[in-house]
Structures are given as structure tokens and as C-alpha cells.
């Protein structure tokens, strides 16, 4: 009896102890949970910690582990939280709340900019009730990610993810000049049923007219013109407009009627504002200008508000057309010129290494930066890039033409920079002091290095034309016109007959510009955007041609080289 009584008491003691232990687990867990709710995360972690080890009497091990990790995250210890969550996944992979563990792990990885790991974990969340939170987390976390290439890689891995698709569309919409990006953007818009105008600015539906009004807003400086045959200070503007007027006559013979109107801005924003306030201006079909950069904000704003196409015929700055669906450059932008020059070097230079020289202007810096970026992508090594101020031009000859050996006639035959060791030199400036020093250095070297420059060098009498024949110089020449072509001869003879002098380069550009825009108005109407963007090549009247596909600046850049005293196109890109 005593043994039975003892056994009974022992069983009763064990059961009582077990019940009290169970009650202690309950109390510990709910106390810890209350501390968590009150935001006392440090105390909560201490209270959850004893509940984490496995015990068959403890039903709270997984929950305590989860809340311990969550409290660590809330307190600013993401590494501790990540370790705890990963341990929980390893030891309790089938736990019913494992989706929440994956959700918080994803958040930790997103906070650390590990977007791909974060996406991988969110993909493991299967609970439909959590999906709104998943999408909200994804949208917030990825909103900082603006790199199109990274988003492309994500899109490849998660092709059905709508959030990634929209973010990629937004990133691609920031640069519509790249044909591949533009095509991918339009595909995304179709696949995700997005509103196209949210990503690609569109002009209104085009229409045609019997007579098109073209308004030229430039500093004609009528009040200061002197009645003499001498060259005027604003001769560029006068020549350009004369070329435009001759083109209007040519267009009229082809059945295209243009009402050409000139407004003298006198290089004054006040005068420009007065001209734009004229009631007739709202009915114009094409705005031409400005000549000076500081006038652009007014003209750009007017163009956008009134939905009137604006063409800048002489500038290369993409700032003049940015964020304006109605804005165009007649010339290639600085970015385009740099990229096309790099593509030419990658194809034609004998050696894939290059030196870049550029001046102190913003234009030169943009040109050089875009050249170097594209060149590296195309496999060209940039040996050095040098920003040259006027007082530092001597450095050019030091680099290119410091002799180390001489022949029997005391002529240099070897240099610090070995002969035939350099493939090309890109000269990203129209500063004569810089490019003449480069050409002098190349002439001294007498090797095969290729020099890439600009057609504007030909307008300055600082280089003997014979050097263009004898040295390996190639010029980017979007305005190059073949003098012996039929259209050029007709233009030339009529201009001489009308004005009693030969046309300048700017008169020729004015003629070409007006013919180009006039024919676009004829063929595609007032809003010629769609028609122009559908053509990969638009032939020029005097020049090689144009390409405005996916772009608002001319993407076609011819390259010329002199042979036997005559400039010829050696490539176009």
C-alpha cells in the first residue's frame, strides 16, 4: 500500500509540475508579447529568448523565435534578425507562419539593397492574404531602383511581375533616344496595358493645311543694321534667314506654301516675351529658334503650353529640347556626336586605344564624356583624357611629340609615346588652339594615328587645307553638302544671282533646314512627330540625310575625309 501511495503521489507531483510548467510558458510568452506590443523591444527579446529552445512541453518555440527576430529588426539589429529568421526557416521549414518569415527576410534584404534576394524570398510567399502587403513592400523597395539594366535582368527573371514591368517602363521612358529601349518600352506598354502617354509624350493628332505658318524668332538686330556691304555682327542670323527664304521659293514650286514670318528678338528676353504675346503667334505651325541659350526657357514654355512644334536649327545642346514633346534639334546633340564618333573609332582605328582632348566648355565636356562611355562599351581603351585650358596647350605636344631618338638628319624618329602605338585621338572641341596643337603633334609623329574632329574646323582659317589631305583626319560633318551635286549647284547659282555673292555655310544650312521642315509639314502635317519617327532615313536635299527615329535630334552623322583636295563621305552612322 505504501508503494502504491508513493507511486500515486509521484505521478500527482509530476502532473502538477507539468501543469505549472505549461502555465509558466504561457505566462512567459504573453508577457513577452505584451512588451513587444508596447515597443519595449529590448525587454521583449530577453523575454522571448528562453522560449526559443525546443521543448515538447513548450508550444511557443517557433513563435518566440519569430518575435525575437522581429523585435531585433524593430530595434535596429537587422543582422541579428536575419540570422534568427534563417535559423527558424532551417529548423521549422513547414511552420504554418513561414510565409511571414519570408516576408520579413525579404524586407531586410531590400533594406540592404539586395534586390534580387529580396525578390527571391517574396516569390516564396504563398499566403494570398499577404499578397497586398507583398506588393506594397515590393513597390516601395524597388522604387529607389532606377537603373534600367538591373530592372531588365529582374524582368527576365520575373517576366509576369507587373510591378517590375512598370518600374522598367518608367526607367526606359527617361531616355527615348535608344531604339532598343524604345522598342522594349512599347512592348511593355502593350503587355501591361499601360497608358502610353504616361511614358511616351505624344503630340496631338496631326492634320494638314493649305498654308503653313513658320515663325522665326532670332536677333535680326534691324535697328542697328548699317546700309553697307560689309559683314554685319549678326551675319550668321541674316545668312541663315536668307537661305530659308530661298527654300520657301523652292517649296512653292513643289506645291508647298509657307508663310515665313521673322520676329526680331534683339537678344532681349523682353522682346522675345513681347513677340510671343502677339495673338498671331498662337496660330503658328512651327517655331524656329532661339539663337541664344538664355532665351530658350521662354520659347520652350510657350511651345509646350500652345502645343506648337519648336525647332532649334543651329544648336547641339539637348537641354533645349529635354522634356518637351514638341522640341527638336536640327543638328545632332552633343551626346549623339560623342557616341557616333566612338562607334566610328571602334570600327576604323587600327588599334583599339585612344587619347581624348577637350576644352573647358560644358559642350566639350559632354561631348568627351559620351565619347568615352560609348568607346569603352565598344572595346576601345581610353589611355588618357585631358581637359585643356588655353594656357595648358603645350601639354599636348609634350604628350604626342616628345622625341627620344633622331635620324641622321636630326629629325625625330621615335617618341615617348611610341610611334604606331596609338590608334586614335578624339578632339572634343572647336577651340583652334587645342586642335591645331594636336594636328601639329600628329604631323611631327608621322605615324598612322587617326584624328577625329569636327566640320566646324573647316570654317576657321587656322589649318592649311593641305593638312587635311596629308594627315589622317576624319571630321564629323552632319552639315556636309556635296558641291558638285545637282541640288547644290541649283541652290548655289540662284543664291549668287539673288544676292550677288556666294552663299555662306549658314545660308546653306538655312536653305536645307527650311526644305527639310517644309517637306515634313507637307508629308506629315502640323504634328509631324509620328511620321518623322517612323522613318529610319530621311534623305537631305543638300546633305546626306536625317534620322529622327526614336529621337528628337538628328541621329545620322556622316564622317568626311579629304582625298586629292576633295572631301568625301567615308562613313555615316
XYZ file of C-alpha atoms in Angstrom:
573
model
C 0.000 0.000 0.000
C 2.836 2.338 0.864
C 4.456 1.673 -2.531
C 1.203 2.356 -4.350
C 0.607 5.505 -2.305
C 4.142 6.684 -3.056
C 3.697 5.975 -6.766
C 0.416 7.834 -6.811
C 1.977 10.847 -5.086
C 4.875 10.794 -7.523
C 2.561 10.786 -10.538
C 0.484 13.552 -8.986
C 3.675 15.609 -8.392
C 4.845 15.148 -11.990
C 1.462 16.119 -13.399
C 1.240 19.130 -11.117
C 4.771 20.209 -12.050
C 3.930 19.788 -15.755
C 0.809 21.909 -15.425
C 2.708 24.624 -13.620
C 5.465 24.479 -16.283
C 2.845 24.838 -19.006
C 1.381 27.789 -17.178
C 4.892 29.306 -16.914
C 5.385 29.008 -20.720
C 2.038 30.697 -21.271
C 2.830 33.487 -18.849
C 6.340 33.986 -20.258
C 5.118 34.154 -23.850
C 2.225 36.529 -23.208
C 4.383 38.780 -21.038
C 6.983 38.905 -23.844
C 4.244 39.602 -26.373
C 2.952 42.498 -24.267
C 6.427 44.014 -24.087
C 6.648 43.716 -27.898
C 3.289 45.473 -28.334
C 4.457 48.289 -26.062
C 7.537 48.785 -28.237
C 9.920 47.635 -25.497
C 11.843 45.541 -27.971
C 14.982 45.024 -25.893
C 12.974 43.621 -22.958
C 10.819 41.618 -25.353
C 13.916 39.956 -26.842
C 15.085 38.968 -23.349
C 11.658 37.521 -22.553
C 11.315 35.594 -25.845
C 14.840 34.179 -25.691
C 14.153 31.400 -23.066
C 11.177 30.229 -25.092
C 13.175 29.609 -28.296
C 14.897 26.255 -27.474
C 12.855 23.209 -28.387
C 10.870 21.540 -25.574
C 7.965 19.207 -26.172
C 6.093 20.963 -23.355
C 6.638 24.401 -24.981
C 4.179 25.203 -27.814
C 5.691 28.665 -28.359
C 9.207 27.915 -29.664
C 8.526 28.919 -33.274
C 6.507 31.998 -32.292
C 9.132 33.095 -29.776
C 11.838 32.696 -32.433
C 9.823 34.754 -34.933
C 9.039 37.561 -32.486
C 12.619 37.588 -31.243
C 13.798 38.233 -34.824
C 11.087 40.823 -35.362
C 11.979 42.639 -32.135
C 15.647 42.649 -33.187
C 14.687 44.213 -36.541
C 12.495 46.831 -34.859
C 15.343 47.710 -32.512
C 17.734 48.246 -35.444
C 19.643 44.949 -35.471
C 18.910 43.592 -38.987
C 21.835 41.154 -38.936
C 20.533 39.535 -35.723
C 17.024 39.410 -37.172
C 18.247 37.861 -40.413
C 20.176 35.132 -38.560
C 17.161 34.348 -36.375
C 14.752 34.155 -39.327
C 17.125 31.964 -41.348
C 17.552 29.652 -38.333
C 13.782 29.458 -37.987
C 13.457 28.521 -41.665
C 16.090 25.823 -41.318
C 14.649 24.225 -38.172
C 10.922 24.710 -38.875
C 10.581 24.806 -42.651
C 6.966 23.584 -42.549
C 5.784 26.007 -39.869
C 2.397 27.458 -40.734
C 3.692 31.048 -40.443
C 6.787 30.555 -42.606
C 5.364 32.945 -45.231
C 5.634 35.798 -42.718
C 9.235 34.829 -42.042
C 9.998 35.064 -45.775
C 8.221 38.419 -45.934
C 10.354 39.951 -43.182
C 13.530 38.404 -44.517
C 12.741 39.983 -47.899
C 12.310 43.353 -46.193
C 15.719 43.013 -44.546
C 17.379 42.176 -47.864
C 15.611 45.077 -49.591
C 16.831 47.435 -46.865
C 20.349 46.258 -47.678
C 19.805 46.923 -51.422
C 19.987 43.176 -52.181
C 17.009 43.382 -54.517
C 17.392 40.010 -56.180
C 17.496 38.081 -52.871
C 14.531 40.100 -51.640
C 12.545 39.218 -54.747
C 13.506 35.552 -54.385
C 12.082 35.460 -50.858
C 8.880 37.311 -51.795
C 8.343 34.722 -54.535
C 8.201 32.070 -51.770
C 5.266 33.782 -50.031
C 2.187 31.723 -50.943
C -0.419 33.073 -48.490
C -2.916 35.058 -50.561
C -3.845 37.180 -47.543
C -0.290 38.514 -47.519
C -0.238 39.444 -51.214
C -1.358 43.082 -50.748
C 1.492 43.556 -48.251
C 3.895 41.777 -50.604
C 3.020 44.094 -53.495
C 3.237 47.193 -51.288
C 6.664 46.149 -49.982
C 7.894 45.361 -53.479
C 6.699 48.682 -54.911
C 8.249 50.691 -52.075
C 11.536 48.776 -52.012
C 12.104 48.822 -55.765
C 11.024 52.455 -56.235
C 14.595 53.569 -55.489
C 15.910 51.279 -58.204
C 16.180 53.387 -61.363
C 18.873 51.510 -63.278
C 17.237 50.168 -66.441
C 19.785 47.371 -66.880
C 19.140 45.945 -63.391
C 15.393 46.148 -63.945
C 15.823 44.374 -67.292
C 17.547 41.494 -65.515
C 14.732 41.363 -62.965
C 12.160 41.392 -65.735
C 13.868 38.400 -67.355
C 13.723 36.510 -64.054
C 10.162 37.567 -63.217
C 8.502 38.149 -66.612
C 4.971 38.208 -65.185
C 5.642 40.632 -62.349
C 3.604 43.767 -63.034
C 5.436 45.957 -60.504
C 8.825 45.255 -62.079
C 7.351 45.793 -65.540
C 6.007 49.233 -64.613
C 9.259 50.282 -62.957
C 11.214 49.177 -66.024
C 8.843 51.144 -68.257
C 9.430 54.260 -66.120
C 13.217 53.806 -66.325
C 13.149 53.265 -70.095
C 10.957 56.339 -70.598
C 13.744 58.581 -69.276
C 15.760 58.047 -72.447
C 13.760 57.511 -75.621
C 16.741 58.039 -77.939
C 17.887 54.410 -77.874
C 15.938 52.341 -80.457
C 16.241 49.117 -78.456
C 14.965 50.775 -75.276
C 12.117 52.475 -77.137
C 11.026 49.162 -78.684
C 11.128 47.394 -75.315
C 9.145 50.229 -73.722
C 6.408 49.999 -76.328
C 6.284 46.213 -75.847
C 5.856 46.695 -72.082
C 3.091 49.246 -72.640
C 1.201 46.707 -74.770
C 1.818 43.762 -72.433
C 0.827 45.584 -69.243
C -1.948 47.642 -70.871
C -0.339 50.874 -69.703
C -1.399 54.345 -70.780
C 1.098 55.247 -73.495
C 1.094 58.987 -72.841
C 2.258 58.358 -69.258
C 5.550 57.052 -70.668
C 5.932 58.468 -74.188
C 4.950 62.125 -74.691
C 2.716 62.378 -77.714
C 1.666 65.337 -79.822
C -1.973 65.776 -80.810
C -3.275 64.053 -83.906
C -1.719 65.644 -86.970
C -3.539 67.454 -89.751
C -2.583 69.177 -92.998
C -3.157 72.744 -94.182
C -3.075 74.682 -97.417
C -0.591 77.202 -95.999
C 1.777 76.590 -93.091
C 2.992 79.458 -90.910
C 6.626 79.330 -89.795
C 7.761 81.912 -87.232
C 11.486 82.663 -86.879
C 12.458 84.247 -83.549
C 16.076 85.380 -83.783
C 18.193 88.513 -83.151
C 17.990 90.193 -86.569
C 19.026 93.481 -84.893
C 17.199 95.534 -87.519
C 17.605 98.777 -85.603
C 21.402 98.533 -85.635
C 21.962 97.338 -89.213
C 24.040 99.671 -91.335
C 23.358 100.155 -95.059
C 26.737 98.840 -96.143
C 28.049 95.788 -97.965
C 30.384 94.888 -95.106
C 29.895 91.895 -92.847
C 27.400 92.515 -90.032
C 27.833 91.405 -86.421
C 24.839 89.104 -86.731
C 25.707 87.920 -90.244
C 25.064 84.305 -89.222
C 21.399 85.057 -88.498
C 20.965 87.122 -91.669
C 22.565 84.443 -93.852
C 20.508 81.686 -92.273
C 17.267 83.569 -92.868
C 18.214 84.342 -96.477
C 18.716 80.623 -97.019
C 15.288 79.941 -95.513
C 13.629 82.461 -97.811
C 15.187 80.853 -100.875
C 13.914 77.465 -99.689
C 10.390 78.883 -99.348
C 10.517 79.751 -103.067
C 11.745 76.256 -103.899
C 8.940 74.699 -101.817
C 6.334 76.875 -103.524
C 7.356 75.377 -106.879
C 6.687 71.944 -105.335
C 3.233 72.982 -104.183
C 4.153 73.620 -100.531
C 3.012 77.055 -99.382
C 4.888 78.549 -96.437
C 4.112 81.854 -94.757
C 7.523 82.779 -93.336
C 7.483 85.386 -90.560
C 10.508 86.955 -88.870
C 10.443 88.352 -85.321
C 13.427 90.346 -84.101
C 14.276 89.308 -80.532
C 17.242 91.729 -80.386
C 18.886 89.320 -77.906
C 16.391 90.502 -75.309
C 14.084 88.240 -73.306
C 11.724 91.219 -73.000
C 11.484 91.493 -76.802
C 11.015 87.729 -77.070
C 8.230 87.798 -74.482
C 6.549 90.646 -76.399
C 6.717 88.664 -79.648
C 5.266 85.545 -78.040
C 2.379 87.596 -76.623
C 1.184 88.544 -80.111
C -2.212 86.891 -80.857
C -0.965 85.648 -84.239
C 1.764 83.615 -82.573
C -0.736 81.112 -81.161
C -1.735 80.216 -84.717
C 1.763 79.495 -85.984
C 2.561 75.940 -87.109
C 6.304 75.899 -86.430
C 8.566 77.970 -84.184
C 12.223 78.410 -85.157
C 14.791 79.475 -82.565
C 16.180 80.592 -80.260
C 19.665 81.746 -81.199
C 20.835 82.288 -77.602
C 20.567 79.669 -74.895
C 19.155 82.047 -72.267
C 16.085 82.674 -74.444
C 15.145 79.006 -74.530
C 13.040 78.720 -71.320
C 10.518 81.262 -72.621
C 10.257 79.706 -76.060
C 10.155 76.172 -74.677
C 7.378 77.039 -72.236
C 5.344 78.704 -74.995
C 5.846 75.677 -77.249
C 4.551 73.302 -74.571
C 1.621 75.456 -73.489
C 0.402 76.149 -77.033
C 1.343 72.670 -78.377
C 3.425 74.129 -81.224
C 6.451 72.325 -82.628
C 9.751 74.093 -81.959
C 12.918 73.508 -83.994
C 16.318 74.806 -82.968
C 18.331 74.773 -86.205
C 21.864 75.618 -85.050
C 22.464 74.278 -81.531
C 23.662 70.888 -80.312
C 22.527 71.109 -76.678
C 19.919 68.523 -75.706
C 18.895 70.837 -72.832
C 16.997 72.874 -75.409
C 14.585 70.026 -76.127
C 14.525 67.995 -72.904
C 11.051 67.186 -71.538
C 9.372 68.857 -74.490
C 7.489 66.540 -76.877
C 7.299 69.451 -79.323
C 11.023 70.297 -79.274
C 13.576 69.257 -81.912
C 17.209 69.883 -82.758
C 18.112 70.088 -86.424
C 21.679 69.209 -85.506
C 22.850 66.039 -83.728
C 23.113 66.618 -79.990
C 26.461 66.652 -78.208
C 25.598 63.231 -76.792
C 24.905 61.846 -80.265
C 28.101 63.310 -81.731
C 30.200 61.756 -78.958
C 28.576 58.336 -79.299
C 28.812 58.256 -83.097
C 32.482 59.272 -83.031
C 33.200 56.421 -80.615
C 31.429 53.929 -82.879
C 33.496 55.183 -85.828
C 36.766 54.800 -83.901
C 35.817 51.290 -82.759
C 35.266 50.288 -86.388
C 38.014 52.152 -88.257
C 41.005 52.723 -85.956
C 43.794 50.194 -86.424
C 44.394 49.963 -82.688
C 41.727 49.968 -80.020
C 43.300 52.640 -77.838
C 42.649 56.341 -77.807
C 43.554 59.698 -76.260
C 40.824 62.308 -75.706
C 41.434 66.075 -75.639
C 38.680 68.539 -74.751
C 38.324 72.175 -73.815
C 36.873 73.914 -70.778
C 33.308 74.470 -72.055
C 30.318 72.445 -70.939
C 29.764 71.380 -74.546
C 33.269 69.919 -74.787
C 32.838 68.028 -71.504
C 29.538 66.467 -72.592
C 30.981 65.525 -75.962
C 34.066 63.913 -74.424
C 32.133 62.078 -71.690
C 29.729 60.498 -74.171
C 32.575 59.523 -76.474
C 34.471 57.790 -73.676
C 31.432 55.966 -72.332
C 30.491 54.597 -75.754
C 34.104 53.846 -76.711
C 34.628 51.694 -73.626
C 31.412 49.813 -74.371
C 32.719 49.170 -77.886
C 36.030 47.787 -76.631
C 38.212 50.890 -77.053
C 40.742 51.624 -74.306
C 40.972 55.277 -73.250
C 44.675 55.796 -72.485
C 44.072 59.297 -71.152
C 41.539 62.118 -71.281
C 42.859 65.646 -70.841
C 40.905 68.816 -70.194
C 42.990 71.552 -71.791
C 42.778 75.227 -70.845
C 44.267 77.840 -73.166
C 47.382 78.195 -71.032
C 47.912 74.428 -70.965
C 48.044 73.621 -74.683
C 51.796 72.903 -74.516
C 50.963 69.658 -72.705
C 49.583 68.277 -75.965
C 52.920 68.396 -77.763
C 54.650 67.094 -74.639
C 52.455 64.000 -74.754
C 52.437 63.426 -78.500
C 55.751 64.711 -79.784
C 58.491 64.487 -77.169
C 61.335 62.856 -79.177
C 63.583 60.127 -77.766
C 65.546 59.224 -80.929
C 66.704 61.130 -84.044
C 67.797 60.077 -87.536
C 70.993 61.163 -89.253
C 69.306 64.394 -90.370
C 68.315 65.262 -86.795
C 64.642 64.569 -87.421
C 62.756 62.789 -84.622
C 62.164 59.115 -85.389
C 60.876 57.900 -82.013
C 58.899 59.476 -79.189
C 57.989 58.965 -75.547
C 54.636 57.735 -76.827
C 55.911 55.138 -79.283
C 55.144 55.558 -82.979
C 52.216 53.474 -84.205
C 51.311 52.589 -80.613
C 48.205 54.809 -80.611
C 45.051 54.064 -82.578
C 43.184 57.367 -82.462
C 42.801 60.815 -80.927
C 39.363 62.289 -80.345
C 39.426 66.091 -80.181
C 36.197 67.152 -78.490
C 36.457 70.897 -79.067
C 36.295 73.627 -81.697
C 38.973 75.610 -79.853
C 41.610 76.256 -82.532
C 44.494 76.461 -80.048
C 43.798 72.878 -78.993
C 43.129 71.111 -82.266
C 45.965 72.848 -84.123
C 48.399 71.622 -81.456
C 47.021 68.088 -81.830
C 47.461 68.211 -85.608
C 50.977 69.609 -85.195
C 51.852 66.744 -82.881
C 50.426 64.147 -85.275
C 52.315 65.729 -88.170
C 55.573 65.558 -86.196
C 54.993 61.909 -85.318
C 54.297 60.927 -88.922
C 52.525 57.698 -87.907
C 49.092 56.208 -88.528
C 47.157 57.670 -85.602
C 43.604 58.641 -86.616
C 42.335 62.099 -85.568
C 38.573 62.630 -85.174
C 37.372 66.225 -85.211
C 34.521 68.478 -86.299
C 33.443 70.011 -89.597
C 33.461 73.418 -87.880
C 37.267 73.318 -88.060
C 36.926 73.996 -91.778
C 35.241 77.339 -91.052
C 38.364 78.623 -89.289
C 41.448 79.518 -91.385
C 43.836 78.179 -88.753
C 44.768 74.961 -90.543
C 46.175 74.793 -94.057
C 43.764 72.780 -96.180
C 46.698 70.728 -97.410
C 46.999 69.202 -93.948
C 43.534 67.717 -94.293
C 44.839 65.900 -97.370
C 48.099 64.664 -95.916
C 47.153 63.840 -92.317
C 44.747 61.055 -91.225
C 41.977 63.469 -90.178
C 38.302 62.495 -90.199
C 35.617 65.079 -89.411
C 32.077 64.614 -88.129
C 30.051 66.528 -90.689
C 26.257 66.445 -90.323
C 26.009 69.607 -92.489
C 28.300 68.403 -95.263
C 26.951 69.163 -98.743
C 28.474 67.825 -101.952
C 29.338 70.914 -104.059
C 29.050 69.130 -107.388
C 25.609 67.624 -106.645
C 22.731 68.830 -108.858
C 20.667 70.295 -105.996
C 23.655 72.111 -104.553
C 24.559 73.686 -107.902
C 20.970 74.881 -108.368
C 20.928 76.392 -104.889
C 24.348 77.993 -105.391
C 23.532 79.632 -108.725
C 20.209 81.029 -107.562
C 21.723 82.410 -104.368
C 24.548 84.147 -106.280
C 22.027 85.527 -108.791
C 19.806 86.876 -105.984
C 22.412 88.245 -103.576
C 25.460 88.866 -105.755
C 27.741 86.779 -103.514
C 28.447 83.149 -102.785
C 26.386 81.536 -100.016
C 27.967 81.032 -96.627
C 27.689 77.762 -94.716
C 24.850 79.311 -92.688
C 22.921 80.342 -95.783
C 23.214 76.760 -96.992
C 22.051 75.469 -93.597
C 19.049 77.802 -93.620
C 18.074 76.563 -97.055
C 18.449 72.910 -96.064
C 16.600 73.396 -92.780
C 13.599 75.079 -94.388
C 13.395 72.459 -97.135
C 13.512 69.668 -94.567
C 10.847 71.099 -92.258
C 8.692 72.274 -95.171
C 8.613 68.776 -96.669
C 7.811 67.298 -93.256
C 4.838 69.659 -92.971
C 3.729 68.637 -96.459
C 4.086 64.898 -95.872
C 3.125 64.546 -92.200
C 1.172 67.674 -91.321
C 1.437 70.137 -88.447
C 2.359 67.465 -85.895
C 4.909 65.537 -87.902
C 6.212 63.586 -84.875
C 4.808 60.158 -85.737
C 5.600 60.338 -89.429
C 9.142 61.504 -88.770
C 9.829 58.836 -86.120
C 8.703 56.024 -88.418
C 11.488 56.747 -90.924
C 14.968 55.399 -90.210
C 16.314 57.582 -93.016
C 15.068 60.857 -94.473
C 17.132 61.990 -97.476
C 18.511 65.519 -97.385
C 18.316 67.998 -100.249
C 21.910 69.217 -99.957
C 23.183 66.989 -97.129
C 23.413 63.231 -96.675
C 20.168 62.949 -94.741
C 18.486 62.626 -91.350
C 17.329 60.084 -88.825
C 14.822 61.069 -86.137
C 13.661 57.571 -85.314
C 13.124 57.394 -81.528
C 14.843 60.746 -81.144
C 14.311 64.499 -81.262
C 17.799 65.256 -82.546
C 19.337 64.130 -85.842
C 20.921 60.713 -85.288
C 22.598 60.475 -88.709
C 26.208 61.671 -88.635
C 28.372 61.488 -91.795
C 32.162 61.350 -91.473
C 34.265 63.049 -94.147
C 37.908 62.841 -95.144
C 39.861 64.820 -97.734
C 41.391 62.964 -100.638
C 43.001 64.703 -103.587
C 41.705 68.038 -102.346
C 38.097 66.893 -102.171
C 36.025 65.973 -99.121
C 34.254 62.632 -99.394
C 31.955 60.764 -97.030
C 33.835 57.722 -95.684
C 31.106 56.525 -93.336
C 27.792 57.571 -91.824
C 26.299 56.406 -88.566
